Short mmCIF file of C-alpha atoms and ligand atoms in Angstrom, two decimals:
data_model
loop_
_atom_site.label_atom_id
_atom_site.label_comp_id
_atom_site.label_asym_id
_atom_site.label_seq_id
_atom_site.Cartn_x
_atom_site.Cartn_y
_atom_site.Cartn_z
CA MET I 1121 -17.34 18.52 49.86
CA ILE I 1122 -20.92 17.45 50.50
CA LYS I 1123 -22.00 19.17 47.28
CA LYS I 1124 -19.33 17.30 45.42
CA PHE I 1125 -20.47 14.06 46.98
CA ILE I 1126 -24.09 14.70 46.03
CA ARG I 1127 -23.08 15.64 42.52
CA LYS I 1128 -21.13 12.45 42.31
CA ILE I 1129 -24.13 10.41 43.38
CA LEU I 1130 -26.36 12.30 40.97
CA GLY I 1131 -23.80 11.87 38.25
CA VAL I 1132 -23.86 8.12 38.72
CA LYS I 1133 -27.63 8.16 38.74
CA ASN I 1134 -27.73 10.20 35.57
CA GLN I 1135 -25.35 7.80 33.92
CA ALA I 1136 -27.66 4.96 34.73
CA GLU I 1137 -30.47 6.83 33.05
CA GLY I 1138 -28.47 7.36 29.93
CA GLY I 1139 -26.07 9.96 31.25
CA ALA I 1140 -28.22 13.07 30.82
CA ASN I 1141 -25.76 15.35 32.62
CA ARG I 1142 -27.21 18.78 32.01
CA LYS I 1143 -24.43 21.09 33.09
CA PRO I 1144 -21.11 20.68 31.37
CA LYS I 1145 -17.79 21.46 32.89
CA VAL I 1146 -16.50 24.54 31.04
CA LEU I 1147 -12.78 24.73 30.43
CA GLY I 1148 -10.90 27.78 29.22
CA PRO I 1149 -7.76 27.76 27.06
CA LYS I 1150 -5.42 27.54 30.05
CA GLU I 1151 -7.16 24.47 31.42
CA HIS I 1152 -7.58 22.50 28.21
CA GLY I 1153 -4.39 23.69 26.50
CA ILE I 1154 -5.69 23.26 22.92
CA ASP I 1155 -3.40 24.81 20.34
CA PRO I 1156 -5.69 26.87 18.06
CA GLN I 1157 -3.19 26.35 15.23
CA LEU I 1158 -4.30 22.73 15.00
CA LEU I 1159 -7.79 23.76 13.88
CA SER I 1160 -8.59 23.77 10.20
CA ALA I 1161 -9.64 27.07 8.64
CA ASN I 1162 -12.76 25.38 7.26
CA ALA I 1163 -13.87 24.12 10.67
CA ILE I 1164 -13.64 27.70 11.93
CA ARG I 1165 -15.48 28.93 8.82
CA VAL I 1166 -18.39 26.55 9.44
CA THR I 1167 -18.78 27.24 13.17
CA GLN I 1168 -18.42 30.97 12.57
CA THR I 1169 -21.04 31.07 9.79
CA LEU I 1170 -23.51 29.13 11.91
CA GLN I 1171 -22.87 31.33 14.93
CA GLU I 1172 -23.24 34.50 12.86
CA HIS I 1173 -26.72 33.28 11.94
CA GLY I 1174 -27.65 32.86 15.56
CA PHE I 1175 -27.00 29.14 15.92
CA LYS I 1176 -24.82 27.27 18.35
CA ALA I 1177 -21.92 25.50 16.68
CA PHE I 1178 -19.02 23.47 18.00
CA VAL I 1179 -16.27 21.19 16.87
CA VAL I 1180 -17.14 17.82 18.37
CA GLY I 1181 -16.13 14.17 18.69
CA GLY I 1182 -12.83 12.76 17.56
CA ALA I 1183 -11.45 16.15 16.57
CA VAL I 1184 -11.77 17.50 20.13
CA ARG I 1185 -10.25 14.30 21.46
CA ASP I 1186 -7.30 14.73 19.10
CA LEU I 1187 -6.94 18.45 19.87
CA LEU I 1188 -6.79 17.67 23.57
CA THR I 1189 -3.99 15.19 23.02
CA GLY I 1190 -2.10 17.66 20.82
CA VAL I 1191 -2.74 15.73 17.60
CA LYS I 1192 -3.84 17.50 14.42
CA PRO I 1193 -7.29 16.05 13.64
CA LYS I 1194 -7.65 14.34 10.28
CA ASP I 1195 -11.19 15.61 9.93
CA PHE I 1196 -13.62 17.83 11.75
CA ASP I 1197 -17.15 17.07 12.80
CA ILE I 1198 -19.40 19.97 13.72
CA ALA I 1199 -22.44 19.87 16.01
CA THR I 1200 -25.11 22.54 15.92
CA ASN I 1201 -28.65 23.31 16.97
CA ALA I 1202 -29.49 24.30 13.38
CA THR I 1203 -31.58 21.71 11.54
CA PRO I 1204 -30.09 20.01 8.45
CA GLU I 1205 -32.26 22.26 6.24
CA GLN I 1206 -31.03 25.38 8.04
CA VAL I 1207 -27.43 24.27 7.72
CA LYS I 1208 -27.81 23.48 4.04
CA ARG I 1209 -29.09 26.99 3.29
CA LEU I 1210 -25.97 28.63 4.74
CA PHE I 1211 -23.39 26.93 2.53
CA ARG I 1212 -22.98 26.85 -1.21
CA ARG I 1213 -21.95 23.20 -1.38
CA ALA I 1214 -23.93 21.39 1.29
CA PHE I 1215 -25.74 18.07 0.96
CA ILE I 1216 -28.12 16.35 3.32
CA ILE I 1217 -27.25 12.68 3.52
CA GLY I 1218 -28.01 9.63 5.63
CA LYS I 1219 -31.05 7.63 6.55
CA ARG I 1220 -30.38 6.35 10.02
CA PHE I 1221 -29.13 9.78 11.08
CA GLN I 1222 -29.44 12.75 8.77
CA ILE I 1223 -26.28 14.79 8.51
CA VAL I 1224 -25.06 17.58 6.28
CA HIS I 1225 -21.88 17.33 4.26
CA VAL I 1226 -20.37 20.76 3.76
CA MET I 1227 -17.67 20.84 1.11
CA PHE I 1228 -14.88 23.32 0.49
CA GLY I 1229 -12.86 22.07 -2.46
CA GLN I 1230 -11.78 18.56 -1.44
CA ASP I 1231 -12.35 19.22 2.23
CA LEU I 1232 -15.50 17.71 3.70
CA LEU I 1233 -17.02 18.58 7.05
CA GLU I 1234 -19.84 16.68 8.65
CA VAL I 1235 -22.38 18.86 10.37
CA THR I 1236 -24.86 17.15 12.68
CA THR I 1237 -27.83 18.59 14.48
CA PHE I 1238 -27.99 17.93 18.25
CA ARG I 1239 -29.83 14.63 18.81
CA GLY I 1240 -32.64 14.20 21.29
CA ALA I 1241 -32.10 12.26 24.49
CA SER I 1242 -34.20 9.22 24.19
CA SER I 1243 -34.09 6.51 21.63
CA GLU I 1244 -37.06 4.88 23.34
CA GLY I 1245 -39.64 5.81 20.74
CA ALA I 1246 -37.27 5.10 17.87
CA PRO I 1247 -37.92 2.10 15.64
CA LYS I 1248 -35.77 -0.88 16.62
CA ASP I 1249 -35.18 -4.36 15.31
CA GLU I 1250 -36.00 -7.44 17.35
CA HIS I 1251 -32.62 -7.30 19.13
CA GLY I 1252 -33.07 -3.71 20.27
CA ARG I 1253 -30.89 -2.14 17.61
CA VAL I 1254 -32.04 1.39 16.76
CA LEU I 1255 -32.98 1.58 13.11
CA ARG I 1256 -33.79 5.23 12.58
CA ASP I 1257 -33.71 8.12 14.93
CA ASN I 1258 -33.88 11.67 13.80
CA THR I 1259 -35.25 13.43 16.82
CA PHE I 1260 -33.44 16.65 17.53
CA GLY I 1261 -32.71 17.83 21.03
CA GLU I 1262 -30.66 19.88 23.44
CA GLN I 1263 -26.92 19.90 23.56
CA HIS I 1264 -26.76 17.94 26.82
CA GLU I 1265 -28.98 15.29 25.24
CA ASP I 1266 -26.71 15.17 22.24
CA ALA I 1267 -23.75 14.63 24.56
CA ALA I 1268 -25.50 11.71 26.26
CA ARG I 1269 -26.18 10.08 22.90
CA ARG I 1270 -22.51 9.96 21.98
CA ASP I 1271 -20.58 6.77 22.57
CA PHE I 1272 -17.60 7.43 24.86
CA THR I 1273 -16.88 10.17 27.38
CA VAL I 1274 -13.80 11.23 25.41
CA ASN I 1275 -15.95 11.62 22.30
CA ALA I 1276 -18.57 13.80 23.95
CA MET I 1277 -16.78 17.11 24.26
CA TYR I 1278 -17.53 20.32 22.37
CA TYR I 1279 -15.02 22.97 21.41
CA ASP I 1280 -16.02 26.48 20.44
CA PRO I 1281 -13.26 28.03 18.34
CA ALA I 1282 -14.72 31.53 18.85
CA ASN I 1283 -14.17 31.70 22.61
CA GLN I 1284 -11.81 28.74 22.83
CA THR I 1285 -13.75 26.87 25.48
CA VAL I 1286 -14.35 23.16 25.85
CA LEU I 1287 -17.69 21.88 27.17
CA ASP I 1288 -17.30 18.52 28.90
CA TYR I 1289 -20.54 16.77 29.90
CA HIS I 1290 -19.31 13.34 30.96
CA GLY I 1291 -15.86 13.68 32.43
CA GLY I 1292 -14.12 13.26 29.10
CA ILE I 1293 -11.18 15.45 30.08
CA ALA I 1294 -10.48 13.34 33.15
CA ASP I 1295 -10.72 10.16 31.08
CA ILE I 1296 -8.38 11.54 28.42
CA ARG I 1297 -5.86 12.28 31.13
CA LYS I 1298 -6.31 8.80 32.58
CA LYS I 1299 -6.21 7.35 29.07
CA VAL I 1300 -9.37 5.37 29.57
CA LEU I 1301 -12.32 4.62 27.31
CA ARG I 1302 -15.61 4.70 29.13
CA ILE I 1303 -18.97 4.32 27.49
CA ILE I 1304 -21.64 6.86 28.41
CA GLY I 1305 -24.63 5.33 30.19
CA VAL I 1306 -25.28 1.64 30.78
CA PRO I 1307 -22.85 -0.35 28.65
CA GLU I 1308 -25.22 -3.24 27.84
CA ALA I 1309 -27.97 -0.88 26.74
CA ARG I 1310 -25.60 1.17 24.59
CA TYR I 1311 -24.19 -1.91 22.84
CA ARG I 1312 -27.67 -3.24 22.25
CA GLU I 1313 -28.77 0.03 20.62
CA ASP I 1314 -25.75 -0.10 18.37
CA PRO I 1315 -23.44 -3.13 18.45
CA VAL I 1316 -20.90 -1.32 16.26
CA ARG I 1317 -19.87 0.54 19.41
CA MET I 1318 -18.05 -2.65 20.44
CA LEU I 1319 -15.89 -2.37 17.35
CA ARG I 1320 -15.37 1.32 17.97
CA VAL I 1321 -14.10 0.77 21.48
CA VAL I 1322 -11.58 -1.73 20.17
CA ARG I 1323 -10.41 0.65 17.46
CA PHE I 1324 -10.02 3.56 19.85
CA ALA I 1325 -8.24 1.46 22.46
CA ALA I 1326 -5.71 0.26 19.89
CA LYS I 1327 -5.33 3.60 18.16
CA LEU I 1328 -5.12 5.85 21.21
CA GLU I 1329 -3.39 3.26 23.38
CA PHE I 1330 -6.11 3.77 25.99
CA SER I 1331 -7.34 1.12 28.36
CA ILE I 1332 -10.99 0.09 28.40
CA ASP I 1333 -12.84 0.78 31.62
CA PRO I 1334 -13.79 -2.61 33.17
CA ALA I 1335 -17.55 -1.94 33.13
CA THR I 1336 -17.33 -0.85 29.49
CA ARG I 1337 -15.32 -3.90 28.60
CA ALA I 1338 -17.09 -6.62 30.55
CA PRO I 1339 -20.24 -7.12 28.42
CA ILE I 1340 -18.39 -7.27 25.10
CA THR I 1341 -17.56 -10.98 25.02
CA VAL I 1342 -21.15 -11.90 25.80
CA MET I 1343 -22.68 -9.35 23.45
CA ALA I 1344 -20.27 -9.86 20.55
CA PRO I 1345 -22.73 -12.00 18.52
CA LEU I 1346 -25.03 -8.96 18.19
CA ILE I 1347 -22.63 -7.70 15.53
CA ASN I 1348 -24.02 -10.37 13.21
CA ASN I 1349 -27.27 -8.54 13.21
CA VAL I 1350 -25.82 -5.24 11.94
CA PRO I 1351 -26.09 -4.62 8.18
CA ALA I 1352 -22.98 -6.09 6.58
CA ALA I 1353 -22.15 -2.87 4.73
CA ARG I 1354 -21.89 -0.94 7.99
CA VAL I 1355 -19.69 -3.61 9.54
CA PHE I 1356 -17.51 -3.47 6.47
CA ASP I 1357 -17.11 0.32 6.80
CA GLU I 1358 -16.15 -0.06 10.43
CA MET I 1359 -13.69 -2.85 9.66
CA LEU I 1360 -12.12 -0.71 6.99
CA LYS I 1361 -11.73 2.17 9.46
CA LEU I 1362 -10.15 -0.25 11.87
CA LEU I 1363 -7.75 -1.69 9.33
CA THR I 1364 -6.71 1.69 7.96
CA SER I 1365 -6.37 3.36 11.35
CA GLY I 1366 -2.59 3.05 11.27
CA HIS I 1367 -2.93 0.50 14.08
CA ALA I 1368 -4.41 -2.41 12.18
CA MET I 1369 -2.26 -5.03 13.86
CA ALA I 1370 -3.05 -3.73 17.34
CA CYS I 1371 -6.75 -3.54 16.44
CA LEU I 1372 -6.82 -7.09 15.21
CA GLN I 1373 -5.11 -8.34 18.34
CA GLN I 1374 -7.58 -6.43 20.45
CA LEU I 1375 -10.51 -7.81 18.43
CA ARG I 1376 -9.30 -11.33 19.08
CA LYS I 1377 -8.76 -10.56 22.73
CA GLU I 1378 -12.37 -9.43 23.06
CA GLY I 1379 -13.65 -12.35 21.01
CA LEU I 1380 -15.09 -9.98 18.43
CA HIS I 1381 -13.44 -11.36 15.33
CA HIS I 1382 -15.58 -14.49 15.03
CA GLY I 1383 -18.44 -12.98 13.15
CA LEU I 1384 -16.33 -10.47 11.25
CA LEU I 1385 -13.67 -12.31 9.44
CA PRO I 1386 -14.72 -15.86 10.09
CA LEU I 1387 -11.93 -17.12 7.91
CA LEU I 1388 -9.31 -15.18 9.77
CA ASP I 1389 -9.44 -17.54 12.70
CA VAL I 1390 -8.23 -20.39 10.57
CA VAL I 1391 -5.61 -18.27 8.87
CA LEU I 1392 -4.10 -16.99 12.08
CA GLU I 1393 -3.76 -20.47 13.42
CA GLN I 1394 -1.36 -21.50 10.69
CA PRO I 1395 2.15 -20.12 11.32
CA MET I 1396 2.61 -19.20 7.67
CA GLY I 1397 -0.79 -17.51 7.48
CA GLU I 1398 -0.16 -15.58 10.65
CA LYS I 1399 3.20 -14.38 9.38
CA PHE I 1400 1.63 -13.27 6.10
CA VAL I 1401 -1.21 -11.35 7.78
CA THR I 1402 1.16 -9.77 10.28
CA LEU I 1403 3.46 -8.59 7.53
CA ALA I 1404 0.57 -7.26 5.47
CA LEU I 1405 -0.89 -5.31 8.38
CA THR I 1406 2.45 -3.95 9.59
CA ASN I 1407 3.05 -2.82 6.05
CA THR I 1408 -0.38 -1.15 5.94
CA ASP I 1409 0.27 0.61 9.24
CA GLN I 1410 3.56 1.97 7.90
CA ARG I 1411 1.88 3.24 4.76
CA VAL I 1412 -0.76 5.02 6.83
CA HIS I 1413 1.92 6.68 8.94
CA GLN I 1414 3.73 7.80 5.79
CA GLY I 1415 0.48 9.34 4.53
CA LYS I 1416 0.28 6.87 1.63
CA ARG I 1417 -2.94 5.60 0.13
CA ILE I 1418 -4.32 2.26 1.28
CA SER I 1419 -6.06 0.04 -1.20
CA PRO I 1420 -8.88 -1.84 0.53
CA GLY I 1421 -8.69 -4.49 -2.20
CA PHE I 1422 -5.06 -5.18 -1.42
CA LEU I 1423 -5.74 -5.28 2.29
CA PHE I 1424 -8.59 -7.78 2.12
CA ALA I 1425 -6.78 -9.79 -0.56
CA ALA I 1426 -3.96 -10.18 1.94
CA LEU I 1427 -6.20 -11.02 4.87
CA LEU I 1428 -7.86 -13.82 2.96
CA TRP I 1429 -4.98 -15.10 0.86
CA HIS I 1430 -4.15 -18.14 2.91
CA GLN I 1431 -7.73 -19.22 2.78
CA VAL I 1432 -7.58 -18.91 -1.00
CA LEU I 1433 -4.37 -20.95 -1.03
CA GLU I 1434 -6.00 -23.71 0.94
CA LYS I 1435 -9.03 -23.91 -1.31
CA TRP I 1436 -6.94 -23.56 -4.45
CA GLU I 1437 -4.95 -26.56 -3.35
CA ALA I 1438 -8.09 -28.55 -2.65
CA TYR I 1439 -9.48 -27.83 -6.13
CA LYS I 1440 -6.20 -28.86 -7.73
CA VAL I 1441 -6.13 -32.08 -5.78
CA ALA I 1442 -9.66 -32.69 -6.98
CA GLY I 1443 -8.37 -32.52 -10.53
CA GLU I 1444 -8.98 -28.92 -11.63
CA PHE I 1445 -6.38 -27.17 -13.73
CA PRO I 1446 -4.41 -24.60 -11.70
CA ILE I 1447 -5.90 -21.41 -13.15
CA PRO I 1448 -9.59 -22.40 -13.03
CA ALA I 1449 -8.89 -23.87 -9.59
CA LEU I 1450 -7.61 -20.50 -8.39
CA HIS I 1451 -10.74 -18.76 -9.70
CA LEU I 1452 -13.00 -21.29 -8.01
CA ALA I 1453 -11.10 -20.78 -4.75
CA ALA I 1454 -11.44 -17.00 -5.07
CA ASP I 1455 -15.20 -17.36 -5.67
CA ASP I 1456 -15.59 -19.52 -2.59
CA VAL I 1457 -13.67 -17.19 -0.31
CA LEU I 1458 -15.40 -14.04 -1.53
CA HIS I 1459 -18.75 -15.73 -1.26
CA ALA I 1460 -18.12 -17.00 2.28
CA GLN I 1461 -17.18 -13.49 3.37
CA THR I 1462 -20.16 -11.61 2.02
CA ASP I 1463 -22.66 -12.73 4.63
CA ALA I 1464 -20.76 -11.23 7.55
CA LEU I 1465 -18.87 -8.55 5.71
CA ALA I 1466 -20.31 -7.17 2.51
CA ILE I 1467 -17.21 -6.66 0.43
CA GLN I 1468 -18.10 -4.07 -2.18
CA ARG I 1469 -18.12 -5.25 -5.77
CA LYS I 1470 -15.21 -3.05 -6.81
CA ILE I 1471 -13.07 -4.18 -3.87
CA GLY I 1472 -13.95 -7.81 -4.58
CA SER I 1473 -12.84 -7.43 -8.18
CA ASP I 1474 -9.56 -5.81 -7.07
CA MET I 1475 -8.95 -8.75 -4.74
CA ARG I 1476 -9.64 -11.22 -7.50
CA ASP I 1477 -7.23 -9.43 -9.86
CA ILE I 1478 -4.44 -9.46 -7.29
CA TRP I 1479 -4.92 -13.17 -6.60
CA ALA I 1480 -5.25 -14.09 -10.27
CA MET I 1481 -1.95 -12.38 -11.09
CA GLN I 1482 0.04 -14.51 -8.70
CA PRO I 1483 0.57 -17.63 -10.83
CA ARG I 1484 1.53 -15.39 -13.73
CA PHE I 1485 4.61 -14.26 -11.83
CA ASP I 1486 5.93 -17.76 -12.28
CA LYS I 1487 6.05 -17.33 -16.02
CA ARG I 1488 9.37 -15.68 -16.55
CA ALA I 1489 9.93 -16.58 -20.17
CA GLY I 1490 8.79 -15.23 -23.52
CA LYS I 1491 6.46 -12.24 -23.68
CA THR I 1492 4.54 -12.83 -20.44
CA PRO I 1493 6.80 -10.72 -18.17
CA TYR I 1494 6.48 -7.75 -20.57
CA LYS I 1495 2.71 -8.11 -20.61
CA MET I 1496 2.72 -8.15 -16.83
CA LEU I 1497 4.51 -4.79 -16.79
CA GLU I 1498 1.53 -3.30 -18.59
CA HIS I 1499 -1.02 -4.88 -16.30
CA GLU I 1500 -3.24 -2.26 -14.69
CA ARG I 1501 -2.60 -3.70 -11.23
CA MET I 1502 1.03 -4.65 -11.68
CA ARG I 1503 2.15 -2.60 -8.69
CA ALA I 1504 -0.38 -4.19 -6.33
CA GLY I 1505 0.27 -7.67 -7.72
CA TYR I 1506 4.00 -7.19 -7.33
CA ASP I 1507 3.72 -5.84 -3.78
CA PHE I 1508 1.60 -8.86 -2.98
CA LEU I 1509 4.24 -11.15 -4.48
CA LEU I 1510 6.87 -9.54 -2.26
CA LEU I 1511 4.71 -10.20 0.79
CA ARG I 1512 4.50 -13.86 -0.19
CA CYS I 1513 8.28 -13.96 -0.47
CA ALA I 1514 8.82 -12.18 2.83
CA SER I 1515 6.47 -14.53 4.65
CA GLY I 1516 8.41 -17.54 3.39
CA GLU I 1517 5.54 -18.83 1.28
CA ILE I 1518 7.59 -18.74 -1.91
CA ASP I 1519 11.24 -18.45 -2.82
CA ALA I 1520 12.60 -14.92 -2.28
CA GLU I 1521 14.42 -15.33 -5.59
CA ILE I 1522 11.16 -14.82 -7.53
CA GLY I 1523 10.57 -11.44 -5.92
CA ALA I 1524 14.18 -10.42 -6.52
CA TRP I 1525 13.88 -11.45 -10.19
CA TRP I 1526 10.77 -9.28 -10.65
CA THR I 1527 12.33 -6.34 -8.85
CA ALA I 1528 15.32 -6.55 -11.18
CA PHE I 1529 13.05 -6.97 -14.18
CA MET I 1530 10.93 -3.96 -13.33
CA GLU I 1531 13.90 -1.74 -12.62
CA GLY I 1532 16.06 -2.99 -15.49
CA ASP I 1533 16.61 -1.46 -18.92
CA SER I 1534 15.72 -3.46 -22.03
CA GLU I 1535 19.08 -5.22 -22.17
CA GLN I 1536 18.95 -6.24 -18.53
CA ARG I 1537 15.40 -7.48 -19.01
CA GLU I 1538 16.40 -9.65 -21.94
CA ALA I 1539 19.25 -11.08 -19.86
CA LEU I 1540 16.87 -11.87 -17.03
CA ILE I 1541 14.45 -13.63 -19.34
CA ASN I 1542 17.29 -15.66 -20.78
CA SER I 1543 18.63 -16.59 -17.40
CA LYS I 1544 17.46 -20.00 -16.36
CA PRO I 1545 14.46 -19.71 -14.03
CA LYS I 1546 15.29 -21.19 -10.67
CA ALA I 1547 13.43 -23.88 -8.79
CA GLY I 1548 9.92 -23.12 -7.66
CA SER I 1549 8.90 -21.55 -10.94
CA GLY I 1550 8.28 -22.16 -14.60
CA GLU I 1551 8.33 -25.52 -16.34
CA ALA I 1552 10.19 -27.38 -13.62
CA ALA I 1553 7.54 -26.51 -11.10
CA LYS I 1554 4.74 -27.40 -13.49
CA LYS I 1555 6.21 -30.86 -13.93
CA ARG I 1556 6.61 -31.26 -10.21
CA ARG I 1557 3.09 -30.11 -9.65
CA ARG I 1558 1.77 -32.68 -12.08
CA ARG I 1559 3.64 -35.36 -10.22
CA ALA I 1560 2.90 -34.27 -6.65
CA PRO I 1561 0.18 -31.65 -6.54
CA ARG I 1562 0.00 -31.29 -2.77
CA LYS I 1563 3.67 -30.47 -2.23
CA ALA I 1564 4.13 -28.39 -5.32
CA ALA I 1565 1.24 -26.12 -4.49
CA ALA I 1566 2.75 -25.39 -1.10
CA SER I 1567 6.06 -24.34 -2.59
CA GLU I 1568 4.77 -22.66 -5.68
CA ALA I 1569 1.41 -21.20 -4.77
P1 ATP B 2397 -12.20 9.14 14.14
O1 ATP B 2397 -10.90 9.61 14.64
O2 ATP B 2397 -12.17 7.74 13.72
O3 ATP B 2397 -12.88 10.04 13.15
P2 ATP B 2397 -14.44 9.88 15.77
O4 ATP B 2397 -14.65 9.79 17.24
O5 ATP B 2397 -14.44 11.26 15.19
O6 ATP B 2397 -13.11 9.12 15.45
P3 ATP B 2397 -16.60 9.36 13.97
O7 ATP B 2397 -17.06 8.06 13.44
O8 ATP B 2397 -16.06 10.38 13.05
O9 ATP B 2397 -15.51 9.00 15.07
O10 ATP B 2397 -17.80 9.97 14.83
C1 ATP B 2397 -17.82 11.29 15.30
C2 ATP B 2397 -18.48 11.34 16.65
O11 ATP B 2397 -19.84 10.91 16.55
C3 ATP B 2397 -17.86 10.44 17.71
O12 ATP B 2397 -16.79 11.03 18.34
C4 ATP B 2397 -19.04 10.22 18.65
O13 ATP B 2397 -19.22 11.32 19.48
C5 ATP B 2397 -20.22 10.15 17.69
N1 ATP B 2397 -20.48 8.77 17.25
C6 ATP B 2397 -20.03 8.15 16.14
N2 ATP B 2397 -20.48 6.90 16.04
C7 ATP B 2397 -21.25 6.69 17.11
C8 ATP B 2397 -22.02 5.59 17.58
N3 ATP B 2397 -22.06 4.45 16.90
N4 ATP B 2397 -22.71 5.75 18.74
C9 ATP B 2397 -22.67 6.92 19.42
N5 ATP B 2397 -21.96 7.97 19.03
C10 ATP B 2397 -21.26 7.89 17.90
MG1 MG B 2398 -14.32 11.82 13.11
#
């Protein structure tokens, strides 16, 4: 009892010093209940090879967390005391990558495993920027130091497939059972070192349906602006993870709750305040979540095109009111929105061009006469453009009839297609709308755009 008490005190003290708990709790198969069937053959292959060469090797991080909750991990990270060079030598297809942290990518066919060398305890000597963010840190260390460097207690457990034991340095098992996310060490210090951890806690909370420990949660609102200081490309990667986690809607709600969305998608604030915009974004994200759960591919271009569409609509309208022709006005609006986003969130060139294509296709769906609809069928991004059109219909932005017409056109045989083209286009499209738009640009854009 007294021992336990002292350990508890020491544990708290260690946490304050960065959580350098030296002795892990060791759990056997009966205690942790991991089903070995859930492990990938390649994860076993990597740990086994390393161990056969005298190194320590464990499955670590999210995979252990998933295994403990009975979920088949989507990928496996491996931690070892072998250096990146030593790891590389043991596998035929292994590549050392990364600047901030060097890691080794080991490939088997399409399967990729990330192998990291145990990190050293202290980031004190590491180069930092003026806000305390660690820029580079490649010091290697002991396993207990590596554990203390990880972000959350539930992410700091090690599983050895050979003897089926779990090593738990920071009470991760207890937190998994309590369904709570707790940062290792002093929360403020850990967020300062790497502000992306604030986004990670939001993603994990939404994805795992865990609560956030109050001490872990408290500093976030105050420290949120530190995200602005993280390289935009890294923020973009993290946002993409968040949006394709299968819990995008929940993540976004959590981001707003923590006040973290300001610097990330500055335009999203405005969008979510308009009922139509909110409906559109909600539909798009629910749709994305469903696709993830069905194992379907997610196109980042489509996703960001949807998130920013209502902003494009607003600017498009403004350019038209200012006298631009509709098509150039749409391109100008797209430029503005993409440009405004890049400071906070570096949207990659390819994704930006996908977004632009999807947006630019939208007015073309109004042209349901002559050869245009046939040309649209051959458009490289027809599927994405059409899915986007359906979202606009479902959100009430445009007449559902347009979506139904295109569905029938795409599914129809040549005779049915001819008949559709010859059928009189309904209100909200074609010539009638053009005339209306010329007369009353503001109203027409709302119904047609
Ligand atoms: P996911 O299910 O999204 O893959 P994950 O926990 O495996 O979740 P990764 O980004 O793959 O997340 O990272 C693997 C592990 O590396 C984490 O579990 C954590 O231990 C550690 N880690 C990752 N990012 C950080 C960070 N920013 N700070 C500290 N530790 C981190
Ligand atoms: Mg992972």
